[in-house]
PDB file of C-alpha atoms and ligand atoms in Angstrom:
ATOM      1  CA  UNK X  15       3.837  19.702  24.580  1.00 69.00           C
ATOM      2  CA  UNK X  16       0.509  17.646  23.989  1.00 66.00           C
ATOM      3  CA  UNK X  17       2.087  16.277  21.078  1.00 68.00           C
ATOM      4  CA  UNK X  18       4.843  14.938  22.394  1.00 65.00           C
ATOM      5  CA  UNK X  19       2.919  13.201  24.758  1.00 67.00           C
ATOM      6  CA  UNK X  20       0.797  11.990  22.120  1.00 62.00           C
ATOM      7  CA  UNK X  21       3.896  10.886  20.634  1.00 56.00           C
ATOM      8  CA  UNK X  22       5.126   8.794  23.489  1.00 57.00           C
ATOM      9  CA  UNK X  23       2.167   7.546  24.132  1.00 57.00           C
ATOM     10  CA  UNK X  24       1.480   6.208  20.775  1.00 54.00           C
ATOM     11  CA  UNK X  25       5.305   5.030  21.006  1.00 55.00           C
ATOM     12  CA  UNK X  26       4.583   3.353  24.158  1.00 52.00           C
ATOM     13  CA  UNK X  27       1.314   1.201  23.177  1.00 55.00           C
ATOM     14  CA  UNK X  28       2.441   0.640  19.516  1.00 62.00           C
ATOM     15  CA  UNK X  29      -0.640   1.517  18.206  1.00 85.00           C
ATOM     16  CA  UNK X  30      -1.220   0.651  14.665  1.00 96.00           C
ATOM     17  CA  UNK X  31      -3.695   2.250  11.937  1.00 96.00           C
ATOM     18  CA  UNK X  32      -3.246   5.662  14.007  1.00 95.00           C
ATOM     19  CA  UNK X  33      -2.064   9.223  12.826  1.00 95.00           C
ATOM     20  CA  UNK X  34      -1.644  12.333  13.712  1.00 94.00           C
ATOM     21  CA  UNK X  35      -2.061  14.105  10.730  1.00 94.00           C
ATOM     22  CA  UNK X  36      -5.529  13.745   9.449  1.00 92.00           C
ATOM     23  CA  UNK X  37      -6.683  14.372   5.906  1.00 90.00           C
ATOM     24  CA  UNK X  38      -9.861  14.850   4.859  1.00 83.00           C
ATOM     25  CA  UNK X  39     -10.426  15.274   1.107  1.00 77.00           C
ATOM     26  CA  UNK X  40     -11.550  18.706  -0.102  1.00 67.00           C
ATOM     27  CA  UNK X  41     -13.509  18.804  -2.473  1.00 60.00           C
ATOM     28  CA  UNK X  42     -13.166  22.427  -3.771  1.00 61.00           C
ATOM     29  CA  UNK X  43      -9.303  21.340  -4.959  1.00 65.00           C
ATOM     30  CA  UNK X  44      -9.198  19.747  -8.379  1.00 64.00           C
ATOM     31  CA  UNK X  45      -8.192  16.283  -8.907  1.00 67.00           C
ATOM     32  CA  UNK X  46      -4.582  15.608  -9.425  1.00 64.00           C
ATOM     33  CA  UNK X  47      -4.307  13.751 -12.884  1.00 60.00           C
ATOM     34  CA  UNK X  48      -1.487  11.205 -11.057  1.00 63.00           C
ATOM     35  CA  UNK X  49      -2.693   8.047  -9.055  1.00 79.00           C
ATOM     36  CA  UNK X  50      -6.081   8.782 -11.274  1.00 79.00           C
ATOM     37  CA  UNK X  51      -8.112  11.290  -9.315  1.00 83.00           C
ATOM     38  CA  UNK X  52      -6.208  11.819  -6.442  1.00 87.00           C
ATOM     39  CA  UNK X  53      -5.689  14.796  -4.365  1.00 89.00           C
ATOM     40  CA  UNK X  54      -2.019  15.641  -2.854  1.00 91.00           C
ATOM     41  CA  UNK X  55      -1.786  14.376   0.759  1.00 94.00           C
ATOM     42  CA  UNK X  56       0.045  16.295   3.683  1.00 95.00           C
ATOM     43  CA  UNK X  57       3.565  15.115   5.329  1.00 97.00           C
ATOM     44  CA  UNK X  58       2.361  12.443   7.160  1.00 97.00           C
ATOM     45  CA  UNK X  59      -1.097  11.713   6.830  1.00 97.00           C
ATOM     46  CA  UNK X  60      -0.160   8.270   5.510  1.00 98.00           C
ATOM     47  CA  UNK X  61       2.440   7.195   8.254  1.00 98.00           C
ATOM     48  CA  UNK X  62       2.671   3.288   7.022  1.00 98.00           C
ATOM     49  CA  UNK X  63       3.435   4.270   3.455  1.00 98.00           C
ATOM     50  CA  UNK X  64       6.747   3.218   1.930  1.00 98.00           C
ATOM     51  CA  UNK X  65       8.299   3.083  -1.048  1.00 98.00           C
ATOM     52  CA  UNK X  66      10.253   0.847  -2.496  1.00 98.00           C
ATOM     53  CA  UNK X  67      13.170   1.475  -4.808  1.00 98.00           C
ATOM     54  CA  UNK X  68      15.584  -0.501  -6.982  1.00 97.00           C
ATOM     55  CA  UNK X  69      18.520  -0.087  -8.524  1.00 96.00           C
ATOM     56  CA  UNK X  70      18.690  -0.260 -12.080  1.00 89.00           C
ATOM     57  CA  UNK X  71      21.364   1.412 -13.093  1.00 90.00           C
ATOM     58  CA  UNK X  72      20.827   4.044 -10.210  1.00 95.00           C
ATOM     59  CA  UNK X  73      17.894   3.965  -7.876  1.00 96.00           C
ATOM     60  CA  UNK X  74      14.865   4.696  -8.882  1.00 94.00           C
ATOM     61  CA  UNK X  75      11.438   4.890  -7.816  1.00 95.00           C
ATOM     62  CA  UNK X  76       9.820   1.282  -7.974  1.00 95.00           C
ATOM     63  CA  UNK X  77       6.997   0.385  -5.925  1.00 97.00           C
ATOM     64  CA  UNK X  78       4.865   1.402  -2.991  1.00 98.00           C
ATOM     65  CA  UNK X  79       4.223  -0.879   0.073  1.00 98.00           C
ATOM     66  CA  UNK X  80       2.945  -0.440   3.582  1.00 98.00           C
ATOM     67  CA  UNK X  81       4.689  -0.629   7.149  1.00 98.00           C
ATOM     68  CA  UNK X  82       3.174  -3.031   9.575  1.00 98.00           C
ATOM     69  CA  UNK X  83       6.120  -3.459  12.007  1.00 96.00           C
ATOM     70  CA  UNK X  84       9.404  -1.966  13.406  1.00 95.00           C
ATOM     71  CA  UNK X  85      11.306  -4.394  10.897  1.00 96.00           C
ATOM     72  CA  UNK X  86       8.270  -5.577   8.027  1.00 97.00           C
ATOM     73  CA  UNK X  87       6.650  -4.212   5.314  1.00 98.00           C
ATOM     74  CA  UNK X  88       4.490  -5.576   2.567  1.00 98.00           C
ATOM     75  CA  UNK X  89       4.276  -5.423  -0.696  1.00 98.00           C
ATOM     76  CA  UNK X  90       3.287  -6.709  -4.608  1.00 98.00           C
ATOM     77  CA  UNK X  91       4.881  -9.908  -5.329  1.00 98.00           C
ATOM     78  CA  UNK X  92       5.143  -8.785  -9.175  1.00 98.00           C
ATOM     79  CA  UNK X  93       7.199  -5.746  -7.674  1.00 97.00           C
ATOM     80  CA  UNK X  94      10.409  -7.976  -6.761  1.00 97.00           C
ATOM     81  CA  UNK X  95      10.226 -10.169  -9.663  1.00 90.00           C
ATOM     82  CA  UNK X  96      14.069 -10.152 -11.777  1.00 89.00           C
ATOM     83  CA  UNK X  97      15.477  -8.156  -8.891  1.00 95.00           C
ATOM     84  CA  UNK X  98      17.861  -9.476  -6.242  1.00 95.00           C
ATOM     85  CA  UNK X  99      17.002  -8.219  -2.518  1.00 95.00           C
ATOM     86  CA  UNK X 100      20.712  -5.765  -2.768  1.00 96.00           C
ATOM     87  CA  UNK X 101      18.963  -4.206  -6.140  1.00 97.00           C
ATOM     88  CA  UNK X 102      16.126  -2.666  -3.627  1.00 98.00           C
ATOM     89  CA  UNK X 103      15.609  -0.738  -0.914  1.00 97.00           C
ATOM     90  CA  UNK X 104      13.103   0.760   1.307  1.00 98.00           C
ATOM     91  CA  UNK X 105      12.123   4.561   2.267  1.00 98.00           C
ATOM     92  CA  UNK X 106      10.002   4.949   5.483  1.00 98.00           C
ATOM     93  CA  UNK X 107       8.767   8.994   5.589  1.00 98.00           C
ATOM     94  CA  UNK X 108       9.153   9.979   2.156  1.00 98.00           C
ATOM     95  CA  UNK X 109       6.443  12.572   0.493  1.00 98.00           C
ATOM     96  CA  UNK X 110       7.948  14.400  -1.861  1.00 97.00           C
ATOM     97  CA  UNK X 111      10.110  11.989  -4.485  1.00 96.00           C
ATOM     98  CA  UNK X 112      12.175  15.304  -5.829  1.00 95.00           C
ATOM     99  CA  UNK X 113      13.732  16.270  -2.270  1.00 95.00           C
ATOM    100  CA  UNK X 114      15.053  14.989   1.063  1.00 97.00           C
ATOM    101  CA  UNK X 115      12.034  14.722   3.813  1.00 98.00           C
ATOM    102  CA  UNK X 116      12.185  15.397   7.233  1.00 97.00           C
ATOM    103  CA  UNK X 117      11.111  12.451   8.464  1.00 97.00           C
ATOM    104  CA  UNK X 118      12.721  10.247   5.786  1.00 97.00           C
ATOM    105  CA  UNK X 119      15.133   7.205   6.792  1.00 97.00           C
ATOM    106  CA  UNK X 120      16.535   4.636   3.981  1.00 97.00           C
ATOM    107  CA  UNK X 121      16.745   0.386   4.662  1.00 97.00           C
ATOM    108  CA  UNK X 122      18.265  -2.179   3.042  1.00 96.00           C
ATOM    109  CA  UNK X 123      16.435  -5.455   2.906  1.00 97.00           C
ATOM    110  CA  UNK X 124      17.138  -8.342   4.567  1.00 96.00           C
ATOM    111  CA  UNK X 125      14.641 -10.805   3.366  1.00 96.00           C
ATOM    112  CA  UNK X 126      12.228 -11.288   1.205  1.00 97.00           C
ATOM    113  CA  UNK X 127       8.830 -13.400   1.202  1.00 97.00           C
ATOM    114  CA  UNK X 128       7.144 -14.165  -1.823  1.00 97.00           C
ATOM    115  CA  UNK X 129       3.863 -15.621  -1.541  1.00 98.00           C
ATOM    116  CA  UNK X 130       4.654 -19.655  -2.138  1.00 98.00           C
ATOM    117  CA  UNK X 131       1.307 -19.296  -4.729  1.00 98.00           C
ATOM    118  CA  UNK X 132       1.997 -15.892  -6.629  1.00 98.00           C
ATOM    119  CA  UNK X 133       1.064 -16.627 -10.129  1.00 98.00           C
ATOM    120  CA  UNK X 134      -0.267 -20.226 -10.028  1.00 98.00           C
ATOM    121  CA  UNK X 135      -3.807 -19.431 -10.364  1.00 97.00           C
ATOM    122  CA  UNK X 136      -3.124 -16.810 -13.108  1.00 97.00           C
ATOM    123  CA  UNK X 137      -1.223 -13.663 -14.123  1.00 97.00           C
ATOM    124  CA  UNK X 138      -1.887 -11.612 -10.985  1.00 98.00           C
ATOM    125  CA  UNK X 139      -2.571 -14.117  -8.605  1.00 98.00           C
ATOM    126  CA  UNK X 140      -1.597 -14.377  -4.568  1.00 98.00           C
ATOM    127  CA  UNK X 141       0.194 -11.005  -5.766  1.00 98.00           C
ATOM    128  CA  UNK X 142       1.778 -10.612  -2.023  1.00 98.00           C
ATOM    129  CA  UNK X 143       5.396 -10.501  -0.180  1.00 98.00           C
ATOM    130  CA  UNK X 144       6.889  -9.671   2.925  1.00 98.00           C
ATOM    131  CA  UNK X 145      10.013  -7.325   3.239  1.00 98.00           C
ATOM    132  CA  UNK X 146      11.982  -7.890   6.291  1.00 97.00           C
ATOM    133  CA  UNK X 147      14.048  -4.453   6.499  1.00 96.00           C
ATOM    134  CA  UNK X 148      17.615  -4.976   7.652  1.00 92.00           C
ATOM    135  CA  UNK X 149      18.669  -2.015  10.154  1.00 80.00           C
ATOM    136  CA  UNK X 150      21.971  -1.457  12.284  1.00 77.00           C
ATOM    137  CA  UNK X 151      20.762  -2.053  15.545  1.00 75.00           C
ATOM    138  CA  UNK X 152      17.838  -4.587  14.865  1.00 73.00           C
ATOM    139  CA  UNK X 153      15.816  -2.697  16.667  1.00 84.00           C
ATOM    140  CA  UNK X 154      14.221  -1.504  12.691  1.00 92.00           C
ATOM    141  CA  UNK X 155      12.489   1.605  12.328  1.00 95.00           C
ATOM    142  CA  UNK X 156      11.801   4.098  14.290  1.00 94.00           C
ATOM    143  CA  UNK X 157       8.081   5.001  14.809  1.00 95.00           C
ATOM    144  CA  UNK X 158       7.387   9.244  14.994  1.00 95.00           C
ATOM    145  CA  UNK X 159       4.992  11.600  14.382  1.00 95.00           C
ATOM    146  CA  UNK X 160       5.848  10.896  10.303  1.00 97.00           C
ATOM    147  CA  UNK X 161       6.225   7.389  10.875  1.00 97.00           C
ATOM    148  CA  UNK X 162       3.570   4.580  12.233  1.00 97.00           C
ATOM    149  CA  UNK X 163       2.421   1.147  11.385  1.00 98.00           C
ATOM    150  CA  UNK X 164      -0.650   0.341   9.369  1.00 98.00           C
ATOM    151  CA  UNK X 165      -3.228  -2.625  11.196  1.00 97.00           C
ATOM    152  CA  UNK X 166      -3.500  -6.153   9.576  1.00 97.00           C
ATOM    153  CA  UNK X 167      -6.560  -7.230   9.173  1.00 96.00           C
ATOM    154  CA  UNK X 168      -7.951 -10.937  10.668  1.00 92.00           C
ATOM    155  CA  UNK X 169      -8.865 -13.386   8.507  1.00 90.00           C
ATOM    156  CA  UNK X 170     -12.736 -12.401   9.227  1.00 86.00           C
ATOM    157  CA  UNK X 171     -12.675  -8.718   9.956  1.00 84.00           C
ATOM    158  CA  UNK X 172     -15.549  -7.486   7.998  1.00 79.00           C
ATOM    159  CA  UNK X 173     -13.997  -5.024   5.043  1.00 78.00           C
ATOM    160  CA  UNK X 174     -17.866  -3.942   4.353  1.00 74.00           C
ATOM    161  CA  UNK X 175     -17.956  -2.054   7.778  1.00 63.00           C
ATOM    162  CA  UNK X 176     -15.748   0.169   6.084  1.00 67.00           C
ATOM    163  CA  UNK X 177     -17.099   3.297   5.318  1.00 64.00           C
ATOM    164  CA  UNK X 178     -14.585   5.022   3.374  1.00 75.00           C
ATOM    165  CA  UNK X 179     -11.189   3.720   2.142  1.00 94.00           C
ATOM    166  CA  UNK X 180      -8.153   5.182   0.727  1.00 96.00           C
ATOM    167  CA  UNK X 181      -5.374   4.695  -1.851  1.00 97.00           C
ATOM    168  CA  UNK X 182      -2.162   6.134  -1.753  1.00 97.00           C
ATOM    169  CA  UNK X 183       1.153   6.355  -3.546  1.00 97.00           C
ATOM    170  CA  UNK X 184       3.216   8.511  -6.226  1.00 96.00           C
ATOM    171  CA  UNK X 185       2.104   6.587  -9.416  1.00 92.00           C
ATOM    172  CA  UNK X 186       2.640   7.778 -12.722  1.00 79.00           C
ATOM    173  CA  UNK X 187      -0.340   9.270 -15.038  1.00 65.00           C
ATOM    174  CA  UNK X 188       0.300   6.698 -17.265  1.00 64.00           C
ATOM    175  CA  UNK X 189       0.502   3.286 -16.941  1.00 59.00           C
ATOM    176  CA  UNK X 190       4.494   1.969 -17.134  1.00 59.00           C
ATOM    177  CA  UNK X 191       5.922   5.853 -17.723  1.00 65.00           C
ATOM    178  CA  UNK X 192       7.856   6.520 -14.981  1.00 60.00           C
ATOM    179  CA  UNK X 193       8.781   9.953 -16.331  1.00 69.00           C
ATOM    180  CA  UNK X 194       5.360  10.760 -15.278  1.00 76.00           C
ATOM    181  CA  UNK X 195       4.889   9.847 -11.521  1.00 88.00           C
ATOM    182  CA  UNK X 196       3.834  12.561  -8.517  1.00 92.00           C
ATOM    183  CA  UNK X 197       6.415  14.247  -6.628  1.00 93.00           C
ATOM    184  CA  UNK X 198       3.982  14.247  -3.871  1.00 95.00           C
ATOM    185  CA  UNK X 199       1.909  11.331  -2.435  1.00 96.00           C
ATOM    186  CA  UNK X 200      -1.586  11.018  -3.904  1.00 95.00           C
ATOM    187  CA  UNK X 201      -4.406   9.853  -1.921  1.00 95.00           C
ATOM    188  CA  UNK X 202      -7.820   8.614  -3.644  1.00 94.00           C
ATOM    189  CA  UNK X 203     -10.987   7.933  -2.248  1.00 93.00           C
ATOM    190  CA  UNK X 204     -12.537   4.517  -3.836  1.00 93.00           C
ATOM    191  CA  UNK X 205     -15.146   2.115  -3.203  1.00 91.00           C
ATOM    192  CA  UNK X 206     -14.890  -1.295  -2.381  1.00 94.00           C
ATOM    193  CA  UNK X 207     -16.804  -3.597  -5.203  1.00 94.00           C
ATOM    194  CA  UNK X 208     -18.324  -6.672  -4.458  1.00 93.00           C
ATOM    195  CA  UNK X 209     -17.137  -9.631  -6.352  1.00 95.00           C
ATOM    196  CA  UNK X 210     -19.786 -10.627  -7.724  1.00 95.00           C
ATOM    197  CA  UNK X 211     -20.551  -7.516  -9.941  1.00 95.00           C
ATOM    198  CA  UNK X 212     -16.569  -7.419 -10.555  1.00 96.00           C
ATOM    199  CA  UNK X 213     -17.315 -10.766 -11.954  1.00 97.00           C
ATOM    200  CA  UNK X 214     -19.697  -9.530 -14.345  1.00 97.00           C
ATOM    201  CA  UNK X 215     -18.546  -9.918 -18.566  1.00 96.00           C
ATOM    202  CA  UNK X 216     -18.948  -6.233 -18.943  1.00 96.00           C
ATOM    203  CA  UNK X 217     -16.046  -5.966 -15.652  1.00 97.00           C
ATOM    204  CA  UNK X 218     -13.501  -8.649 -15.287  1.00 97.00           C
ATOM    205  CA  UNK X 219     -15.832 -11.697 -16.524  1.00 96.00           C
ATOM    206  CA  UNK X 220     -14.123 -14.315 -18.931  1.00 88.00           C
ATOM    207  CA  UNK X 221     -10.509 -12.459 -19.015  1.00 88.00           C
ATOM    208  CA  UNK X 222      -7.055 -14.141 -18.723  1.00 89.00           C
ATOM    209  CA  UNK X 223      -7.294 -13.795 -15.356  1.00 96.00           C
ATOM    210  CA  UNK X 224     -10.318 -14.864 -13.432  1.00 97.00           C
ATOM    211  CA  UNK X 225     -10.959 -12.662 -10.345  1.00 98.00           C
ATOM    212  CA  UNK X 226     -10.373 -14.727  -7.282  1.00 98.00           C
ATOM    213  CA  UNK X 227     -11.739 -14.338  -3.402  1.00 96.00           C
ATOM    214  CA  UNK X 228      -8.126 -13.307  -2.225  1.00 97.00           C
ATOM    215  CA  UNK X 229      -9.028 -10.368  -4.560  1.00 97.00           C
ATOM    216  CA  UNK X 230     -10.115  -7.237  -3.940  1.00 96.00           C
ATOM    217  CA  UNK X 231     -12.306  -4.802  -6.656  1.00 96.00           C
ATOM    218  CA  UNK X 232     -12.016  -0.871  -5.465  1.00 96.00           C
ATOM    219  CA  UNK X 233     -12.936   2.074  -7.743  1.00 93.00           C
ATOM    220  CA  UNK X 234     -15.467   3.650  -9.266  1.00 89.00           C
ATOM    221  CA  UNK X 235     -17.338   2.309 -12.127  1.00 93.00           C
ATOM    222  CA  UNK X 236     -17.628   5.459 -14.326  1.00 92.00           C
ATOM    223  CA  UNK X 237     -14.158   5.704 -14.606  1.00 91.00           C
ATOM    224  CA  UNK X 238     -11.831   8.145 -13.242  1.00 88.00           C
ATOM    225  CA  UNK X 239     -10.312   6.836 -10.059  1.00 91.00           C
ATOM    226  CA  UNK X 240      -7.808   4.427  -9.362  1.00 93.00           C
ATOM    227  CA  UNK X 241      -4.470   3.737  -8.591  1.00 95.00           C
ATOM    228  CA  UNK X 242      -2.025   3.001 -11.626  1.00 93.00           C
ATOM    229  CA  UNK X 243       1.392   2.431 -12.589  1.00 91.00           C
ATOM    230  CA  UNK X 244       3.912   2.328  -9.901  1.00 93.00           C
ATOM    231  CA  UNK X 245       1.368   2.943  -7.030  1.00 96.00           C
ATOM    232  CA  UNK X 246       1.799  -1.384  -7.068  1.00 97.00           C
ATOM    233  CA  UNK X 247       1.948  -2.685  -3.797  1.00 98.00           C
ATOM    234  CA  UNK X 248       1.483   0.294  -1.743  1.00 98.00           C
ATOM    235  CA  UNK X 249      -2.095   0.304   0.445  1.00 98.00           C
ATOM    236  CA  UNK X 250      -5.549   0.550   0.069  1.00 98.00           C
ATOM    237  CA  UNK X 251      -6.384   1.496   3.766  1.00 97.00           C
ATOM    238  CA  UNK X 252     -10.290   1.607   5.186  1.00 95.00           C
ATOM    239  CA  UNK X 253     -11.199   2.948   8.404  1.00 93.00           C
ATOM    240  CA  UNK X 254     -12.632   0.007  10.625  1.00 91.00           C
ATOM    241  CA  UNK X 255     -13.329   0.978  14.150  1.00 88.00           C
ATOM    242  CA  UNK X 256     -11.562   4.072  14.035  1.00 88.00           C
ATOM    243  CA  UNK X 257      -8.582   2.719  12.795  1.00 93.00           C
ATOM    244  CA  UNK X 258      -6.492   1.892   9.579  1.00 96.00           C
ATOM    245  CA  UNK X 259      -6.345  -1.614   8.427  1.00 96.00           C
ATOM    246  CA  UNK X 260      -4.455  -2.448   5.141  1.00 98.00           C
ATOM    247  CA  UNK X 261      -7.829  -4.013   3.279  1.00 97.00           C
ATOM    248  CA  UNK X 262      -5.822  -4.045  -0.133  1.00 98.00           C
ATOM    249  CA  UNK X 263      -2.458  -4.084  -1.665  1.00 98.00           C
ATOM    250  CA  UNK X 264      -2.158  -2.360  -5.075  1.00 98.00           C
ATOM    251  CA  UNK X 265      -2.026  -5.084  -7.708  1.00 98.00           C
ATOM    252  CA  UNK X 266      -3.462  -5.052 -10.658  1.00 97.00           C
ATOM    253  CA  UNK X 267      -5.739  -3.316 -13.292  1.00 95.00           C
ATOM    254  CA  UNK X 268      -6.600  -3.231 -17.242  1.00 94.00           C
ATOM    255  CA  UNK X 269      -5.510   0.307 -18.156  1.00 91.00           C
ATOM    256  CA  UNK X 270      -6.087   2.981 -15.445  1.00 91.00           C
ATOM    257  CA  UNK X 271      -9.118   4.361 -14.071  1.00 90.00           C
ATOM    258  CA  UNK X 272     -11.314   3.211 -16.933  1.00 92.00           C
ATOM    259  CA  UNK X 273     -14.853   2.953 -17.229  1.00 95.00           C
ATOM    260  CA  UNK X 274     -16.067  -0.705 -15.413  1.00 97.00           C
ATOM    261  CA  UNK X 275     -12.405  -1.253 -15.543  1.00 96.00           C
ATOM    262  CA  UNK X 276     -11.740  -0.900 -11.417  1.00 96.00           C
ATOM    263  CA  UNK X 277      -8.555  -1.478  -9.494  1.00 97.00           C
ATOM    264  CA  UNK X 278      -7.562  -4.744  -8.406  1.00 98.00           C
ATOM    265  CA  UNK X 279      -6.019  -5.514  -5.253  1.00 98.00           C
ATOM    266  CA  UNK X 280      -4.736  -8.742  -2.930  1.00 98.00           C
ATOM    267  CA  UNK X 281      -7.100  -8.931  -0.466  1.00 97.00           C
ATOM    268  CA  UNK X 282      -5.339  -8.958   3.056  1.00 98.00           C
ATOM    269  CA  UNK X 283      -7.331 -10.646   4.728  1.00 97.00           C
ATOM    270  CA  UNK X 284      -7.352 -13.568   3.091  1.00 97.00           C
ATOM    271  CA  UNK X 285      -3.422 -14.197   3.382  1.00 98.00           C
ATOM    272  CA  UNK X 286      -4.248 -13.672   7.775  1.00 97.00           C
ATOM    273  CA  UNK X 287      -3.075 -16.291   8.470  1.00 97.00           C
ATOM    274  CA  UNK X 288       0.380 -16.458   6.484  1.00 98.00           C
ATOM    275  CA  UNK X 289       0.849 -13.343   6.931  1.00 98.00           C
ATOM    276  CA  UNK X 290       1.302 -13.831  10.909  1.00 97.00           C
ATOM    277  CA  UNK X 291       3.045 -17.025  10.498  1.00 97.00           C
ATOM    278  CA  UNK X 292       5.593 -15.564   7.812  1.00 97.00           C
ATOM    279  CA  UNK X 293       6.475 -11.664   9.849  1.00 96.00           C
ATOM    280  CA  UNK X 294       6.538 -14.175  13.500  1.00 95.00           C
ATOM    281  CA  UNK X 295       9.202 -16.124  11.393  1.00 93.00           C
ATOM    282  CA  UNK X 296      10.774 -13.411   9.879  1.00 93.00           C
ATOM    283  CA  UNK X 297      10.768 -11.602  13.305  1.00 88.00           C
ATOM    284  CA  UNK X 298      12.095 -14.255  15.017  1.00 82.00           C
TER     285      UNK X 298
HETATM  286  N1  LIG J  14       0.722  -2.892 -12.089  1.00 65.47           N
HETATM  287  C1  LIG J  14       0.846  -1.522 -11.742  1.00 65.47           C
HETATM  288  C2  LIG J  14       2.194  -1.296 -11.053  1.00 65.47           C
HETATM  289  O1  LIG J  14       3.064  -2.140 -11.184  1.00 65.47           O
HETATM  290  C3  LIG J  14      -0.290  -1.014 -10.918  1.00 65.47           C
HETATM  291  C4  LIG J  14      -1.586  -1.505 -11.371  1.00 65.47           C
HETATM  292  C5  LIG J  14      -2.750  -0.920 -10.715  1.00 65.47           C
HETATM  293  N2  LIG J  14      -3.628  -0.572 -11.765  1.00 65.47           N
HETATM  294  C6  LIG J  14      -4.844  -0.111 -11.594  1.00 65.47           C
HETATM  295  N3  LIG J  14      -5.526   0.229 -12.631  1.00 65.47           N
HETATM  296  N4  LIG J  14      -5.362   0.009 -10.396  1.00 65.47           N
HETATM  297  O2  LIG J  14       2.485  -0.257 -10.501  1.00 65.47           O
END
């Protein structure tokens, strides 16, 4: 009974960055060997994950990305590239890849936004698009206890009052083998680097691509936690304020979970302001 209110209530204000499933690592269970050190999540501890699949020659597992509203998600630029919007499609409530989910619900896309600068300052640059999901009654998606919207950040919320943050998705053990991805969705626990020291030769110094302030470092130094292949454009969430604000989107990374080799990720906050002015438009 309590959670159905909860439910309705939650429903009612639209709160985003909210669950009510909590996860808390445990440290006793061993590492999964999938997203790089990761630890299998429960059903719906990560409400505003998606994930994005095409259809090459049957559909197939693609991308991750993140809910933000009823009718958008977001995503890696580099994960739409050579596909047409009818070649993909978008799960909301999937956890286990090998079966149908409870809470699971399948949209086509409507439109897509690719960031007007992906690529021109590099590789891996402005690595960012918007997915407008296309749904029978407009209305989109349904929001449920399995099912919730992940915060945006503003262009100056402060990432460094983060104390913990989290990436999530069913990525494969190694990089580009899809054979090899997680049935279940992998969480990891990483830490947000400063640019500076990602800057440094011995990191990401004097490499083909330069790492820019709409990046985002996150990992762990030694080696041995990170997102990798096909965990792309799926969130890096940190808990600011008691909620969950999408700080990163999976991106980019040389090799996986590599010694001074950390993830690289679009930095959300930077694209504030387009991102508000391209999901009103798409909204609209
Ligand atoms: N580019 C990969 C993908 O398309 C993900 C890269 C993330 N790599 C990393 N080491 N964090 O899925």
């Amino acid at each position: 009974m309590l959670r159905l209110i909860v439910i309705l209530i939650l429903d009612y204000l639209e709160v985003c960055g909210t669950r009510l499933i909590n996860h808390f690592f445990n440290q006793h269970e061993w590492p999964q060997p999938k997203i790089i050190g990761g630890y299998s999540t429960p059903y719906g501890a990560y409400p505003w994950q998606v994930e994005l699949q095409a259809n090459i020659g049957g559909w197939e597992h693609h991308c991750g990305g993140a809910l933000v509203s009823e009718t958008i998600a977001l995503t890696a630029a580099h994960c739409l590239k050579n596909l047409k919007k009818s070649q993909l499609r978008i799960l909301v409530g999937k956890h286990n890849l090998s079966k149908n989910d409870k809470h699971e619900k399948t949209y086509k896309i409507q439109k897509i936004l690719v960031h007007p600068d992906f690529r021109k300052d590099g590789p891996h640059s402005h690595d960012i698009a918007v997915l407008k999901l296309h749904s029978a009654n407009s209305k989109g998606v349904r929001f449920d206890s399995h099912v919730q919207p992940i915060c945006l950040p503003e262009y100056h919320t402060n990432i460094n009052e983060a104390n913990w943050c989290t990436v999530t998705g069913w990525g494969a053990q190694k990089q580009d083998d899809m054979t090899s991805l997680s049935k279940v969705l992998q969480a990891a626990s990483v830490h947000l680097i400063d640019l500076e020291t990602c800057r440094h030769d011995d990191i990401y110094g004097g490499r083909h691509q330069f790492i820019l302030d709409s990046m985002l470092c996150a990992g762990n130094l030694e080696g041995g936690v990170d997102a990798c292949g096909g965990d792309s454009g799926g969130p890096l969430a940190c808990q600011i304020n008691g909620k969950f604000v999408l700080t990163g989107v999976v991106s980019w990374g040389d090799g996986c979970g590599k010694k001074n080799r950390p993830g690289v990720y679009t930095r959300v906050s930077y694209y504030a302001d387009w991102l508000k002015q391209s999901i009103f438009e798409l909204e609209t």
